[in-house]
Amino acid sequence: GLHQLKYPTDVLIDKETDSLIICDYGNDRVVRWSRRSGATQGEILIDNINCWGLAMDEQRYLYVSDEGKYEVRRYQLGEKNGTLVAGGNGKGDGLNQLNYPTYLFVDRQQNVYVSDHNNHRVMKWVKGATEGIVVAGGQGYGNALTQFGYPQGLLVDTVGTLYVADSFNHRVMRWTQGDKKHGTVIAGGNGQGANQLNGPYGLSFDRHGNLYVSDRNNHRVQRFSIE
């Protein structure tokens, strides 16, 4: 029902409408829930979409990854079909393809960064491009500093530094701009112990530069102060 969710994978706050936009993955839809009191159900923004990740740019365009179609589309709120901005050429590891795109980040230039989950890489699609650029990983599955094991949440800061939740390697990686060769481990990376990460998914920074990580298989959120 519209008052329910099933396996929500991503959420963002739309300040303009004081609402939550949610990737309702298990119901193949993107829904919006008002944060104002009295709201008892959501409204469907996009239906029949195998969505996983969401992002919104400064012009309030909504970006959604579609795992089933191996693509990312951009939507004006209220629009049902959207515009292709990444992938859309079937499943594969070509520069114009994605293989289970999960989380997204969109910068001020409307460049789209995609966690290309089953290709173990992060792709950057410049606005209007017909193929992407590998900005991290792309060296197959593994735990070397050049590799990912099923990347999930990602963020790019104002100077272009990329942060990625490297889920199967139980670590968070930082890749500085222009350094495609390897990243550095900034959190976790020493197994799955209680003082480590276990299958990290989501990332977020606060205004003081603290990094918050949803430590999925440890059922907790951890905060790290990053130098």
Short mmCIF file of N, CA and C in Angstrom, two decimals, residues 23 30 32 38 57 60 76 81 87 98 100 109 111 118 141 179:
data_model
loop_
_atom_site.label_atom_id
_atom_site.label_comp_id
_atom_site.label_asym_id
_atom_site.label_seq_id
_atom_site.Cartn_x
_atom_site.Cartn_y
_atom_site.Cartn_z
N CYS A 23 13.61 5.68 -2.26
CA CYS A 23 13.71 4.58 -3.21
C CYS A 23 13.06 3.36 -2.55
N VAL A 30 9.57 4.96 -6.75
CA VAL A 30 10.10 6.08 -5.98
C VAL A 30 8.90 6.83 -5.41
N ARG A 32 7.23 9.81 -2.47
CA ARG A 32 7.50 11.02 -1.69
C ARG A 32 6.55 11.04 -0.49
N GLY A 38 0.50 14.63 10.13
CA GLY A 38 -0.76 14.19 9.54
C GLY A 38 -0.59 13.38 8.27
N ASP A 57 20.02 17.42 -7.76
CA ASP A 57 20.96 18.51 -8.02
C ASP A 57 20.36 19.84 -7.56
N ARG A 60 16.98 20.94 -8.62
CA ARG A 60 15.92 20.04 -8.15
C ARG A 60 15.54 18.98 -9.18
N GLN A 76 12.57 15.58 -14.01
CA GLN A 76 11.96 16.73 -13.38
C GLN A 76 10.87 16.18 -12.48
N ASN A 81 9.03 9.69 -17.33
CA ASN A 81 9.96 8.96 -18.19
C ASN A 81 11.42 9.34 -17.98
N GLY A 87 24.70 4.95 -18.68
CA GLY A 87 24.37 3.57 -19.03
C GLY A 87 23.29 3.49 -20.09
N LEU A 98 26.76 -0.15 -17.63
CA LEU A 98 26.81 -0.34 -16.18
C LEU A 98 26.37 -1.77 -15.88
N TYR A 100 24.59 -3.33 -12.63
CA TYR A 100 23.95 -3.08 -11.34
C TYR A 100 24.42 -1.77 -10.71
N GLN A 109 28.20 20.66 -11.27
CA GLN A 109 28.22 20.73 -12.74
C GLN A 109 27.30 19.68 -13.37
N ASN A 111 27.60 16.57 -13.13
CA ASN A 111 28.29 15.31 -13.41
C ASN A 111 27.71 14.25 -12.49
N ASN A 118 28.57 -4.26 -9.72
CA ASN A 118 29.11 -5.55 -10.16
C ASN A 118 30.32 -5.42 -11.08
N TYR A 141 37.34 -7.53 -9.08
CA TYR A 141 37.05 -7.70 -7.66
C TYR A 141 38.34 -8.00 -6.89
N ASP A 179 43.94 10.90 -9.25
CA ASP A 179 44.69 9.71 -8.87
C ASP A 179 43.82 8.48 -9.09
#
